[in-house]
Amino acid sequence: METGSPDGTGVPGDELVWRGLRPALVRVRRLLLALWAGVLALATAVLLNLFAGPAWASLALLPLALGAWCWRLVERNWRSWRYAERADDLLISRGVLWHEETVVPYGRMQLVEVTSGPLERRFGLATVQLHTAAAATDATIPGLDPAEAERLRDRLTELGEARSAGL
């Protein structure tokens, strides 16, 4: 398998061009974290106050403390995500403690989707989902600019069609 630059030259020694995710993804994930930690803390406080007494309701601070700890982890996780296009495949790297690198050959791609939920649209984000014949190699790249997600979808679809024609 030839590897190299995304323009298809495959010149040995070419450095991979790693691309990261948009910083807006950190804001979206922190917003969701704060929302869920607040809801969980409120529910815990109300239920413990009703069934165990007001002294036990102070345990509702635990979800807030956990949310504060996760606040920093969201940015660390965001920094770990990156992807690179090579001549014959797409590399996706992620993870802080458990580092995971996925290689998706262009010829094995069956479907490339761009999705964007209401919150993602509000923050100008999109997600690219890659589906292959083997479910184990399906991949997702969240937190992309919508224009970049569409460009990536079109490029991957074009390369996938060209590479699969030779199978």
PDB file of C-alpha atoms in Angstrom:
ATOM      1  CA  MET A   1       0.000   0.000   0.000  1.00  0.00           C
ATOM      2  CA  GLU A   2       1.338   3.374  -0.967  1.00  0.00           C
ATOM      3  CA  THR A   3       1.361   6.078   1.648  1.00  0.00           C
ATOM      4  CA  GLY A   4       2.338   9.659   1.313  1.00  0.00           C
ATOM      5  CA  SER A   5       0.854  13.030   0.650  1.00  0.00           C
ATOM      6  CA  PRO A   6      -2.880  13.544   0.107  1.00  0.00           C
ATOM      7  CA  ASP A   7      -2.310  14.692  -3.474  1.00  0.00           C
ATOM      8  CA  GLY A   8      -1.454  11.124  -4.410  1.00  0.00           C
ATOM      9  CA  THR A   9       2.258  11.563  -5.120  1.00  0.00           C
ATOM     10  CA  GLY A  10       3.222   9.175  -2.328  1.00  0.00           C
ATOM     11  CA  VAL A  11       6.719  10.617  -2.131  1.00  0.00           C
ATOM     12  CA  PRO A  12       8.588   8.923   0.738  1.00  0.00           C
ATOM     13  CA  GLY A  13       9.580  11.391   3.414  1.00  0.00           C
ATOM     14  CA  ASP A  14       6.507  13.558   2.984  1.00  0.00           C
ATOM     15  CA  GLU A  15       5.184  14.551   6.378  1.00  0.00           C
ATOM     16  CA  LEU A  16       1.585  13.785   7.224  1.00  0.00           C
ATOM     17  CA  VAL A  17      -0.615  16.845   7.443  1.00  0.00           C
ATOM     18  CA  TRP A  18      -2.615  16.317  10.623  1.00  0.00           C
ATOM     19  CA  ARG A  19      -5.759  18.384  11.005  1.00  0.00           C
ATOM     20  CA  GLY A  20      -7.484  19.045  14.296  1.00  0.00           C
ATOM     21  CA  LEU A  21     -11.057  19.779  15.294  1.00  0.00           C
ATOM     22  CA  ARG A  22     -12.689  23.174  15.720  1.00  0.00           C
ATOM     23  CA  PRO A  23     -12.512  24.755  19.208  1.00  0.00           C
ATOM     24  CA  ALA A  24     -16.300  25.181  19.173  1.00  0.00           C
ATOM     25  CA  LEU A  25     -16.541  21.453  19.932  1.00  0.00           C
ATOM     26  CA  VAL A  26     -15.066  22.151  23.391  1.00  0.00           C
ATOM     27  CA  ARG A  27     -17.784  24.732  24.052  1.00  0.00           C
ATOM     28  CA  VAL A  28     -20.539  22.332  22.935  1.00  0.00           C
ATOM     29  CA  ARG A  29     -19.253  19.489  25.082  1.00  0.00           C
ATOM     30  CA  ARG A  30     -18.763  21.748  28.106  1.00  0.00           C
ATOM     31  CA  LEU A  31     -22.269  23.114  27.693  1.00  0.00           C
ATOM     32  CA  LEU A  32     -23.667  19.579  27.655  1.00  0.00           C
ATOM     33  CA  LEU A  33     -21.499  18.636  30.641  1.00  0.00           C
ATOM     34  CA  ALA A  34     -22.737  21.603  32.675  1.00  0.00           C
ATOM     35  CA  LEU A  35     -26.333  20.902  31.718  1.00  0.00           C
ATOM     36  CA  TRP A  36     -26.209  17.210  32.675  1.00  0.00           C
ATOM     37  CA  ALA A  37     -24.213  17.825  35.882  1.00  0.00           C
ATOM     38  CA  GLY A  38     -26.735  20.482  36.930  1.00  0.00           C
ATOM     39  CA  VAL A  39     -29.740  18.272  36.201  1.00  0.00           C
ATOM     40  CA  LEU A  40     -28.169  15.324  38.026  1.00  0.00           C
ATOM     41  CA  ALA A  41     -27.239  17.476  41.023  1.00  0.00           C
ATOM     42  CA  LEU A  42     -30.738  18.948  41.231  1.00  0.00           C
ATOM     43  CA  ALA A  43     -32.418  15.547  40.947  1.00  0.00           C
ATOM     44  CA  THR A  44     -30.064  14.081  43.557  1.00  0.00           C
ATOM     45  CA  ALA A  45     -30.708  16.974  45.960  1.00  0.00           C
ATOM     46  CA  VAL A  46     -34.487  16.752  45.620  1.00  0.00           C
ATOM     47  CA  LEU A  47     -34.656  12.973  45.967  1.00  0.00           C
ATOM     48  CA  LEU A  48     -32.239  12.788  48.898  1.00  0.00           C
ATOM     49  CA  ASN A  49     -34.015  15.653  50.651  1.00  0.00           C
ATOM     50  CA  LEU A  50     -37.374  13.900  50.271  1.00  0.00           C
ATOM     51  CA  PHE A  51     -36.318  10.401  51.215  1.00  0.00           C
ATOM     52  CA  ALA A  52     -33.241  10.737  53.458  1.00  0.00           C
ATOM     53  CA  GLY A  53     -33.380  14.225  54.918  1.00  0.00           C
ATOM     54  CA  PRO A  54     -31.726  17.574  54.329  1.00  0.00           C
ATOM     55  CA  ALA A  55     -28.327  16.482  55.649  1.00  0.00           C
ATOM     56  CA  TRP A  56     -28.033  13.825  52.941  1.00  0.00           C
ATOM     57  CA  ALA A  57     -28.998  16.341  50.248  1.00  0.00           C
ATOM     58  CA  SER A  58     -25.477  17.764  50.461  1.00  0.00           C
ATOM     59  CA  LEU A  59     -24.346  14.683  48.515  1.00  0.00           C
ATOM     60  CA  ALA A  60     -25.814  16.455  45.502  1.00  0.00           C
ATOM     61  CA  LEU A  61     -22.523  18.358  45.356  1.00  0.00           C
ATOM     62  CA  LEU A  62     -20.800  15.187  44.101  1.00  0.00           C
ATOM     63  CA  PRO A  63     -22.153  15.456  40.519  1.00  0.00           C
ATOM     64  CA  LEU A  64     -21.051  19.090  40.469  1.00  0.00           C
ATOM     65  CA  ALA A  65     -17.550  18.148  41.657  1.00  0.00           C
ATOM     66  CA  LEU A  66     -17.369  15.409  39.048  1.00  0.00           C
ATOM     67  CA  GLY A  67     -18.533  17.880  36.394  1.00  0.00           C
ATOM     68  CA  ALA A  68     -15.816  20.351  37.436  1.00  0.00           C
ATOM     69  CA  TRP A  69     -13.182  17.617  37.125  1.00  0.00           C
ATOM     70  CA  CYS A  70     -14.482  16.602  33.696  1.00  0.00           C
ATOM     71  CA  TRP A  71     -14.409  20.250  32.561  1.00  0.00           C
ATOM     72  CA  ARG A  72     -10.634  20.038  32.022  1.00  0.00           C
ATOM     73  CA  LEU A  73     -10.794  16.566  30.536  1.00  0.00           C
ATOM     74  CA  VAL A  74     -13.043  17.804  27.733  1.00  0.00           C
ATOM     75  CA  GLU A  75     -10.261  20.019  26.391  1.00  0.00           C
ATOM     76  CA  ARG A  76      -7.630  17.281  26.751  1.00  0.00           C
ATOM     77  CA  ASN A  77      -9.854  14.919  24.770  1.00  0.00           C
ATOM     78  CA  TRP A  78     -10.476  17.575  22.103  1.00  0.00           C
ATOM     79  CA  ARG A  79      -6.728  18.139  21.678  1.00  0.00           C
ATOM     80  CA  SER A  80      -6.167  14.405  21.141  1.00  0.00           C
ATOM     81  CA  TRP A  81      -8.446  14.194  18.066  1.00  0.00           C
ATOM     82  CA  ARG A  82      -6.819  14.639  14.649  1.00  0.00           C
ATOM     83  CA  TYR A  83      -7.003  13.184  11.166  1.00  0.00           C
ATOM     84  CA  ALA A  84      -4.749  12.984   8.129  1.00  0.00           C
ATOM     85  CA  GLU A  85      -5.405  12.111   4.513  1.00  0.00           C
ATOM     86  CA  ARG A  86      -2.859   9.843   2.848  1.00  0.00           C
ATOM     87  CA  ALA A  87      -2.672   8.557  -0.698  1.00  0.00           C
ATOM     88  CA  ASP A  88      -4.586   5.324   0.001  1.00  0.00           C
ATOM     89  CA  ASP A  89      -6.243   5.784   3.381  1.00  0.00           C
ATOM     90  CA  LEU A  90      -7.502   8.136   6.045  1.00  0.00           C
ATOM     91  CA  LEU A  91      -5.903   8.144   9.498  1.00  0.00           C
ATOM     92  CA  ILE A  92      -7.910   9.134  12.564  1.00  0.00           C
ATOM     93  CA  SER A  93      -6.097   9.471  15.871  1.00  0.00           C
ATOM     94  CA  ARG A  94      -7.706  10.097  19.258  1.00  0.00           C
ATOM     95  CA  GLY A  95      -7.457   9.376  22.955  1.00  0.00           C
ATOM     96  CA  VAL A  96      -5.522  10.617  25.947  1.00  0.00           C
ATOM     97  CA  LEU A  97      -5.086   7.609  28.215  1.00  0.00           C
ATOM     98  CA  TRP A  98      -6.078   4.975  25.667  1.00  0.00           C
ATOM     99  CA  HIS A  99      -4.687   6.190  22.367  1.00  0.00           C
ATOM    100  CA  GLU A 100      -6.522   4.817  19.342  1.00  0.00           C
ATOM    101  CA  GLU A 101      -5.534   5.198  15.711  1.00  0.00           C
ATOM    102  CA  THR A 102      -7.913   4.084  12.974  1.00  0.00           C
ATOM    103  CA  VAL A 103      -6.837   3.547   9.387  1.00  0.00           C
ATOM    104  CA  VAL A 104      -9.681   3.529   6.869  1.00  0.00           C
ATOM    105  CA  PRO A 105      -8.652   2.494   3.339  1.00  0.00           C
ATOM    106  CA  TYR A 106     -10.424   4.549   0.677  1.00  0.00           C
ATOM    107  CA  GLY A 107     -11.331   1.430  -1.308  1.00  0.00           C
ATOM    108  CA  ARG A 108     -13.237  -0.035   1.678  1.00  0.00           C
ATOM    109  CA  MET A 109     -15.518   2.957   2.246  1.00  0.00           C
ATOM    110  CA  GLN A 110     -19.140   2.275   1.397  1.00  0.00           C
ATOM    111  CA  LEU A 111     -20.821   5.393   2.733  1.00  0.00           C
ATOM    112  CA  VAL A 112     -19.629   8.802   3.912  1.00  0.00           C
ATOM    113  CA  GLU A 113     -22.193  10.897   5.793  1.00  0.00           C
ATOM    114  CA  VAL A 114     -22.134  14.445   7.081  1.00  0.00           C
ATOM    115  CA  THR A 115     -24.448  15.011  10.037  1.00  0.00           C
ATOM    116  CA  SER A 116     -25.155  18.067  12.127  1.00  0.00           C
ATOM    117  CA  GLY A 117     -27.653  18.174  14.975  1.00  0.00           C
ATOM    118  CA  PRO A 118     -29.345  21.345  16.217  1.00  0.00           C
ATOM    119  CA  LEU A 119     -26.667  22.107  18.805  1.00  0.00           C
ATOM    120  CA  GLU A 120     -23.877  21.403  16.322  1.00  0.00           C
ATOM    121  CA  ARG A 121     -25.517  23.693  13.757  1.00  0.00           C
ATOM    122  CA  ARG A 122     -25.851  26.437  16.371  1.00  0.00           C
ATOM    123  CA  PHE A 123     -22.090  26.290  16.983  1.00  0.00           C
ATOM    124  CA  GLY A 124     -21.173  25.818  13.300  1.00  0.00           C
ATOM    125  CA  LEU A 125     -20.062  22.192  13.548  1.00  0.00           C
ATOM    126  CA  ALA A 126     -20.576  19.011  11.556  1.00  0.00           C
ATOM    127  CA  THR A 127     -19.611  15.348  11.935  1.00  0.00           C
ATOM    128  CA  VAL A 128     -18.288  13.067   9.202  1.00  0.00           C
ATOM    129  CA  GLN A 129     -19.213   9.395   9.595  1.00  0.00           C
ATOM    130  CA  LEU A 130     -17.411   6.762   7.542  1.00  0.00           C
ATOM    131  CA  HIS A 131     -19.064   3.379   7.010  1.00  0.00           C
ATOM    132  CA  THR A 132     -17.096   0.426   5.684  1.00  0.00           C
ATOM    133  CA  ALA A 133     -17.871  -3.205   4.933  1.00  0.00           C
ATOM    134  CA  ALA A 134     -16.420  -4.205   8.313  1.00  0.00           C
ATOM    135  CA  ALA A 135     -18.199  -2.501  11.186  1.00  0.00           C
ATOM    136  CA  ALA A 136     -14.970  -2.558  13.208  1.00  0.00           C
ATOM    137  CA  THR A 137     -13.391   0.010  10.894  1.00  0.00           C
ATOM    138  CA  ASP A 138     -16.267   2.487  10.873  1.00  0.00           C
ATOM    139  CA  ALA A 139     -15.006   5.877  11.946  1.00  0.00           C
ATOM    140  CA  THR A 140     -16.313   9.274  12.985  1.00  0.00           C
ATOM    141  CA  ILE A 141     -14.696  12.704  12.902  1.00  0.00           C
ATOM    142  CA  PRO A 142     -16.697  15.164  15.051  1.00  0.00           C
ATOM    143  CA  GLY A 143     -16.319  18.920  15.367  1.00  0.00           C
ATOM    144  CA  LEU A 144     -15.510  19.909  11.794  1.00  0.00           C
ATOM    145  CA  ASP A 145     -16.401  23.094  10.007  1.00  0.00           C
ATOM    146  CA  PRO A 146     -19.416  22.270   7.767  1.00  0.00           C
ATOM    147  CA  ALA A 147     -17.534  23.335   4.630  1.00  0.00           C
ATOM    148  CA  GLU A 148     -14.549  21.146   5.584  1.00  0.00           C
ATOM    149  CA  ALA A 149     -16.898  18.249   6.356  1.00  0.00           C
ATOM    150  CA  GLU A 150     -18.487  18.541   2.910  1.00  0.00           C
ATOM    151  CA  ARG A 151     -15.082  18.823   1.235  1.00  0.00           C
ATOM    152  CA  LEU A 152     -13.875  15.752   3.105  1.00  0.00           C
ATOM    153  CA  ARG A 153     -17.048  13.830   2.230  1.00  0.00           C
ATOM    154  CA  ASP A 154     -16.702  14.668  -1.459  1.00  0.00           C
ATOM    155  CA  ARG A 155     -12.991  13.814  -1.524  1.00  0.00           C
ATOM    156  CA  LEU A 156     -13.442  10.527   0.348  1.00  0.00           C
ATOM    157  CA  THR A 157     -16.370   9.538  -1.855  1.00  0.00           C
ATOM    158  CA  GLU A 158     -14.372  10.307  -4.999  1.00  0.00           C
ATOM    159  CA  LEU A 159     -11.321   8.399  -3.767  1.00  0.00           C
ATOM    160  CA  GLY A 160     -13.489   5.531  -2.518  1.00  0.00           C
ATOM    161  CA  GLU A 161     -15.122   5.125  -5.917  1.00  0.00           C
ATOM    162  CA  ALA A 162     -11.771   5.251  -7.704  1.00  0.00           C
ATOM    163  CA  ARG A 163     -10.120   2.735  -5.361  1.00  0.00           C
ATOM    164  CA  SER A 164     -13.060   0.322  -5.202  1.00  0.00           C
ATOM    165  CA  ALA A 165     -13.290   0.153  -8.996  1.00  0.00           C
ATOM    166  CA  GLY A 166      -9.975  -1.702  -8.984  1.00  0.00           C
ATOM    167  CA  LEU A 167     -11.210  -4.412  -6.556  1.00  0.00           C
TER     168      LEU A 167
END
